Short mmCIF file of C-alpha atoms in Angstrom, two decimals:
data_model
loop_
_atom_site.label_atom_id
_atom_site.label_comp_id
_atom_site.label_asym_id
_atom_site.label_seq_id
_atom_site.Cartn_x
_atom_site.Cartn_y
_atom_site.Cartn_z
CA UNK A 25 -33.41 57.24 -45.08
CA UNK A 26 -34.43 60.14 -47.16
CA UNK A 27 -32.89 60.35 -50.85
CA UNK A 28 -30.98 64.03 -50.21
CA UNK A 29 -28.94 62.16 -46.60
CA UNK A 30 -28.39 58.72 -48.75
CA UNK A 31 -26.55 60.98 -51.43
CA UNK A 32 -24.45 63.11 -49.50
CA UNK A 33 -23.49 59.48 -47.26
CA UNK A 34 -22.73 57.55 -50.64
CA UNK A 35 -20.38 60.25 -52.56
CA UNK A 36 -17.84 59.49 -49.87
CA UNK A 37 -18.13 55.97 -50.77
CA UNK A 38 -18.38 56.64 -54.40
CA UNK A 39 -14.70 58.28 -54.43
CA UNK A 40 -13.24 55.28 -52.92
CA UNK A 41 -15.14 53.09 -55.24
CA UNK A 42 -13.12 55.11 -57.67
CA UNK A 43 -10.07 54.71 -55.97
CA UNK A 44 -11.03 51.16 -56.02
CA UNK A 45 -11.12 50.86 -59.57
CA UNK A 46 -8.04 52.87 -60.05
CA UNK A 47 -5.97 50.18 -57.93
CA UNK A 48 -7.56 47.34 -59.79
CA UNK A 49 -6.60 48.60 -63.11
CA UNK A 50 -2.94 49.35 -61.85
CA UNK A 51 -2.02 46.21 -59.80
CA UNK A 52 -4.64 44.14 -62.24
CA UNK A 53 -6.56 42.84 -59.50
CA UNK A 54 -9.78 40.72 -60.60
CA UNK A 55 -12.94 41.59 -58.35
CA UNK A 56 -16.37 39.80 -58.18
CA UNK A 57 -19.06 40.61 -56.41
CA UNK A 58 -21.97 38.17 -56.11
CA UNK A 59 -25.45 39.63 -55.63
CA UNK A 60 -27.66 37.11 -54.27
CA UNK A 61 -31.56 37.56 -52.36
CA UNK A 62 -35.05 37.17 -52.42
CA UNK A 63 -36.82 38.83 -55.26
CA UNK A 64 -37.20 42.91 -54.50
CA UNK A 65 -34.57 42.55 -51.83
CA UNK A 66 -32.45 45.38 -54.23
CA UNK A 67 -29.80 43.78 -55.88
CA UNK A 68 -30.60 46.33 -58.96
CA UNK A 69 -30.13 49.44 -56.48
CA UNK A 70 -27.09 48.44 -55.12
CA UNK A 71 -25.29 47.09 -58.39
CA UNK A 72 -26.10 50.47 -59.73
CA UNK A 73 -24.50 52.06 -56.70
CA UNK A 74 -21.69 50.29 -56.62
CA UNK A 75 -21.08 50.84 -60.57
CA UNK A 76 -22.84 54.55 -61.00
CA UNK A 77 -19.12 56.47 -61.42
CA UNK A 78 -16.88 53.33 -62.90
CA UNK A 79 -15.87 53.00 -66.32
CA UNK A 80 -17.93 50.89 -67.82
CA UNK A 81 -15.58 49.11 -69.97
CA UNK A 82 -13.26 48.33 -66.85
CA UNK A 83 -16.44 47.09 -64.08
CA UNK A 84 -19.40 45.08 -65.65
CA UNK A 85 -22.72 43.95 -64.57
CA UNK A 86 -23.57 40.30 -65.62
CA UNK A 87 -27.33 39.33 -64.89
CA UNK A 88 -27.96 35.76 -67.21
CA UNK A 89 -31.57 34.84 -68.88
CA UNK A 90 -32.26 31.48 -68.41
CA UNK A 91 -30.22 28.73 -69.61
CA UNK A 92 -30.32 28.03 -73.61
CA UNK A 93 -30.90 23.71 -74.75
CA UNK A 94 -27.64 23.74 -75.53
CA UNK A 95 -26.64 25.40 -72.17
CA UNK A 96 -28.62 23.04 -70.54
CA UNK A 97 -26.37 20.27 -71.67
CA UNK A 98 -23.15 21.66 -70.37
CA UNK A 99 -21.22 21.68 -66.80
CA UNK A 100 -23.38 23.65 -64.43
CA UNK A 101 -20.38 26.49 -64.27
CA UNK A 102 -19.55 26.56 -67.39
CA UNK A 103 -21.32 29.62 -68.47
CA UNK A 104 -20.17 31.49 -65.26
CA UNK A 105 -16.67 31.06 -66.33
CA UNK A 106 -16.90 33.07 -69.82
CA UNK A 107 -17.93 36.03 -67.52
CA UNK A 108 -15.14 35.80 -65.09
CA UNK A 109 -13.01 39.06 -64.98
CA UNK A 110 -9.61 39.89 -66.98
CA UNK A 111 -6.88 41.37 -65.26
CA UNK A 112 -8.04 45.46 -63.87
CA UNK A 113 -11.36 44.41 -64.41
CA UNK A 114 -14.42 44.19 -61.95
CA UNK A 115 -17.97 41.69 -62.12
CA UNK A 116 -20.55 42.63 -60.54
CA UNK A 117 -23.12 39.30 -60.79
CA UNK A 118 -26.94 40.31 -60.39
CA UNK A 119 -28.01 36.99 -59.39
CA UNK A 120 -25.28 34.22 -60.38
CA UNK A 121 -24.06 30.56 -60.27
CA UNK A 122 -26.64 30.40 -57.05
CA UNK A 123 -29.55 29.97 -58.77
CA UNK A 124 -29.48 26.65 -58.73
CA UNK A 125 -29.19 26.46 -54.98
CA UNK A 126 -32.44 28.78 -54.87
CA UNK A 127 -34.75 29.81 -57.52
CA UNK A 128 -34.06 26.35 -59.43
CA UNK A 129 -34.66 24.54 -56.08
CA UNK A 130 -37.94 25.63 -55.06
CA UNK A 131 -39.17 26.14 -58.16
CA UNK A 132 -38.46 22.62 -59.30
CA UNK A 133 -35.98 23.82 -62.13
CA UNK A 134 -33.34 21.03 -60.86
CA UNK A 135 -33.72 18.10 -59.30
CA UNK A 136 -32.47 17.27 -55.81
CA UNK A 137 -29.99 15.47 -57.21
CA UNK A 138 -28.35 18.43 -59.14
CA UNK A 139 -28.69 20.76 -56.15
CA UNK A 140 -27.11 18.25 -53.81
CA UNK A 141 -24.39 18.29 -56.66
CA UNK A 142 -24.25 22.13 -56.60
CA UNK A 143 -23.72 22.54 -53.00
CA UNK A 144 -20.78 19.71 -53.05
CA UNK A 145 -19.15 21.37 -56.09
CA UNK A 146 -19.64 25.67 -55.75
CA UNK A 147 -16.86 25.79 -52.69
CA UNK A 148 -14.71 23.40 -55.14
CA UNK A 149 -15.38 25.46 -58.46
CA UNK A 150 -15.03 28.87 -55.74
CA UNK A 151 -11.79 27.86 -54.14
CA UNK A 152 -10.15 27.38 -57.78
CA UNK A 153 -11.30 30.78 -58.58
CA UNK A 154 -9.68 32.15 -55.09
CA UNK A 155 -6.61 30.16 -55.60
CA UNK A 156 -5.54 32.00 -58.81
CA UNK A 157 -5.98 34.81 -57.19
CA UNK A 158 -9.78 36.27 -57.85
CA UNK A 159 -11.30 38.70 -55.48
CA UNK A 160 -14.62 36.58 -54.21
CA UNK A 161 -17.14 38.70 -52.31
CA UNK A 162 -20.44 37.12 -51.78
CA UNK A 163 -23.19 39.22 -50.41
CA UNK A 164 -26.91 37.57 -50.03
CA UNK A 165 -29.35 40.47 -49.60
CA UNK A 166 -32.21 40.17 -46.75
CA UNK A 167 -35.80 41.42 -46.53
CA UNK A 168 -38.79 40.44 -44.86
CA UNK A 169 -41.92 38.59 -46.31
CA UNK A 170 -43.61 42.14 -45.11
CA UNK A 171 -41.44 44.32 -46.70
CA UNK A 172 -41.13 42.17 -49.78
CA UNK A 173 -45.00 42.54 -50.33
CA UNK A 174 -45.07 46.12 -50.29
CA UNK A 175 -42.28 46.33 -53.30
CA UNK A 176 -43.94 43.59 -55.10
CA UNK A 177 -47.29 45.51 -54.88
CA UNK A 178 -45.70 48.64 -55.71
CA UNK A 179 -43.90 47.03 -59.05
CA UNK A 180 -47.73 45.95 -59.60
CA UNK A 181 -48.84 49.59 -59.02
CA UNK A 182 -45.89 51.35 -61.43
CA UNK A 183 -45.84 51.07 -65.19
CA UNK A 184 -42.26 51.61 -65.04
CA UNK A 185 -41.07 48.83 -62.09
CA UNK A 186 -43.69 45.90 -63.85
CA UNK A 187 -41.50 44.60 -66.08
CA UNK A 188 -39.85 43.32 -62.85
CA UNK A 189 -42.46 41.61 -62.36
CA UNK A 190 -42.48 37.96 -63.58
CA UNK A 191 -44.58 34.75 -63.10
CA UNK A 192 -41.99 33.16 -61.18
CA UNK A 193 -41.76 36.09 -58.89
CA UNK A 194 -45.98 35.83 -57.87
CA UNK A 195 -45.43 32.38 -57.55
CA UNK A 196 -42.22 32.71 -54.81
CA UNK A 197 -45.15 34.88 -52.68
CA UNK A 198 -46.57 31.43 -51.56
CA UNK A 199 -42.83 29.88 -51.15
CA UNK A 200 -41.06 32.19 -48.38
CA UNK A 201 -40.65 29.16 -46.15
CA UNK A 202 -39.41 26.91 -49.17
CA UNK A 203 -36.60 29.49 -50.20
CA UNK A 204 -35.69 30.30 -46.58
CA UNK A 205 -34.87 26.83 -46.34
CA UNK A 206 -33.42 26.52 -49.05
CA UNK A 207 -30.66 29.90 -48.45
CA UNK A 208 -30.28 27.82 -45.02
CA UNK A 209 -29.06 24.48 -46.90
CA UNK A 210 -26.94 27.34 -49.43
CA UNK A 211 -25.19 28.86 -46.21
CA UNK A 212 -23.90 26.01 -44.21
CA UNK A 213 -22.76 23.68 -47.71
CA UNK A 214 -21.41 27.02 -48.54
CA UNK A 215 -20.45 29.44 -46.41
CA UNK A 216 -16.52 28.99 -46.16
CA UNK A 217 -13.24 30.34 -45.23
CA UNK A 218 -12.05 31.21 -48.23
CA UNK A 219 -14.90 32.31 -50.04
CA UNK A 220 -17.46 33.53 -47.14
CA UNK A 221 -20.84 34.61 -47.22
CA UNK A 222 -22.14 38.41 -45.78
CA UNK A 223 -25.57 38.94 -45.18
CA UNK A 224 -26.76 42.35 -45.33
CA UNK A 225 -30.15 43.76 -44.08
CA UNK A 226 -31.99 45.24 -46.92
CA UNK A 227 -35.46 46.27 -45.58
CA UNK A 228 -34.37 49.79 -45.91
CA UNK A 229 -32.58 49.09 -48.99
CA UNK A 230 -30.66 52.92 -49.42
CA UNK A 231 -28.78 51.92 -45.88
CA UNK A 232 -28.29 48.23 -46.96
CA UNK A 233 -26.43 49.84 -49.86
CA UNK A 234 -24.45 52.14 -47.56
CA UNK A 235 -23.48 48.56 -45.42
CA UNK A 236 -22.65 46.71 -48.82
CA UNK A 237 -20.40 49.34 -50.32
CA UNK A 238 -18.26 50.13 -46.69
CA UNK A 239 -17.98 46.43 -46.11
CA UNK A 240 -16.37 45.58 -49.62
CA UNK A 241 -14.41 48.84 -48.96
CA UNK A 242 -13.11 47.58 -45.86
CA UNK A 243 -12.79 44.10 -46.82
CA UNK A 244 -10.06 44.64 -49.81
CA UNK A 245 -6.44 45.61 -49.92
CA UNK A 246 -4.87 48.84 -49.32
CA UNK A 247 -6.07 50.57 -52.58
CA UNK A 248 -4.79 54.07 -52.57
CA UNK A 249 -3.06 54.91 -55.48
CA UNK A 250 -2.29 58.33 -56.83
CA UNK A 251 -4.58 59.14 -59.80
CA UNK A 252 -1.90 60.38 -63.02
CA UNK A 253 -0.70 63.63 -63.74
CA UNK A 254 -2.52 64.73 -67.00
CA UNK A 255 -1.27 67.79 -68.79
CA UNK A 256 -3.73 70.13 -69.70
CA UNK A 257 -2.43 73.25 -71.00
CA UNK A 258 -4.50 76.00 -71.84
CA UNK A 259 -5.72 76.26 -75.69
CA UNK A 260 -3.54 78.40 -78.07
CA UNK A 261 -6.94 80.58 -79.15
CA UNK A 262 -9.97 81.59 -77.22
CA UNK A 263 -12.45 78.50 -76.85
CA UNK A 264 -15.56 78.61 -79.63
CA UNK A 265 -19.45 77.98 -79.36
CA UNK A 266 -20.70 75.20 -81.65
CA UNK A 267 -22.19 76.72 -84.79
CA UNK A 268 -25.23 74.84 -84.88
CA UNK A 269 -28.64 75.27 -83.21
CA UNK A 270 -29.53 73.21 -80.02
CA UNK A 271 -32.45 72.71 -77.98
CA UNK A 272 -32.88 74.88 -74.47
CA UNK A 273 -32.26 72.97 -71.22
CA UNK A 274 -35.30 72.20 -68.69
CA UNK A 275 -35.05 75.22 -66.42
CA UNK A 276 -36.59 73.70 -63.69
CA UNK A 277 -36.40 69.70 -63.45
CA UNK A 278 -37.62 68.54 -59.96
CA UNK A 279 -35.56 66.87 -57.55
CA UNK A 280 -36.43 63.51 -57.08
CA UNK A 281 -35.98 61.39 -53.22
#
């Protein structure tokens, strides 16, 4: 999908996004949206998609470093929780408390012990999130190992995508089995009725975001509600130019696809 068609398909999408965020703030729903995949499958691209026109101060992205010591010693969840949203507000997770059931998996971060414990406790920890009334929409994000080469070659290729590029992303080249089996284990422990899992195909990422955004769309509440009047009468004297010097605009700035 060229850049110009993905545009004109997504403002559609973007004003009920809007409209979205409008009926959040007014009924103070609490939305989160958990952005889960293999590494380059686009979770960036369609955060940023889903957020472009919100107010930032009402719809967040949270994307954790690694655990601190003293993080390491507490419950699993715990440092999910101080993230979770107010009322009106929306969380958008890039990556979240599913780490442990992938990345930390394969890589050997946990031990099987701690995963096993993961998998028993996230529909627990999920349904008491869902039972006070939080908006859980969990979207894993899928790409071939073919189509996940190119993007890691081309964040090799690009000074501006490398910092993407970490040591425990080269290493997950050798492990597409190991974490494919491990999303498997994820799903079924997982995957359940009150907090269900949507897997969207992401080898063309710009129509993956398309899917993502109409399917959260779709999936929420009646959310039409009429934007306030604002009063904005005309201004008692003729407008006026700043009085200090700025710098020309580009005249020409090339559109990008």
């Amino acid at each position: 999908m060229k850049g110009k068609e993905f545009r004109e398909a997504l403002e559609p999408l973007t004003e009920e996004l809007v409209g979205m965020a409008r009926w959040a703030r007014t009924t103070g729903a609490r939305i989160v949206v958990l952005f889960e995949g293999r590494d380059t499958a686009g979770k960036g691209g369609a955060i940023r998609a889903v957020r472009d026109k919100l107010n930032p101060r009402q719809c967040r992205t949270v994307a954790l470093s690694k655990p601190t010591d003293e993080e390491q010693t507490q419950w699993y969840f715990q440092r999910y929780i101080a993230h979770l949203p107010c009322a009106g507000e929306i969380v958008l997770f890039d990556r979240s408390w599913y780490n442990r059931a992938g990345v930390e998996d394969v890589m050997g971060y946990a031990n099987k012990a701690q995963v096993a414990a993961f998998l028993e406790q996230a529909p627990v920890f999920e349904k008491m999130l869902t039972d006070d009334g939080i908006l859980l929409f969990k979207y894993w994000l899928t790409t071939d190992q073919e189509r996940q080469e190119e993007r890691l070659a081309e964040r090799l290729e690009d000074p501006l995508k490398r910092w993407k590029l970490s040591p425990v992303d080269l290493a997950a080249r050798e492990k597409y089995d190991d974490y494919t089996r491990a999303r498997e284990a994820m799903l079924r422990a997982t995957h359940t009725d009150h907090a269900p899992w949507t897997l969207v195909d992401f080898n063309d990422q710009k129509r993956g975001r398309l899917t993502l955004i109409r399917d959260l769309l779709d999936r929420l509440p009646d959310t039409h509600v009429e934007p306030p009047e604002i009063d904005f009468p005309e201004l008692s004297s003729a407008p006026k130019a700043e009085s200090y010097g700025v710098i020309e605009p580009i005249a020409d700035f090339p559109d990008s696809d």
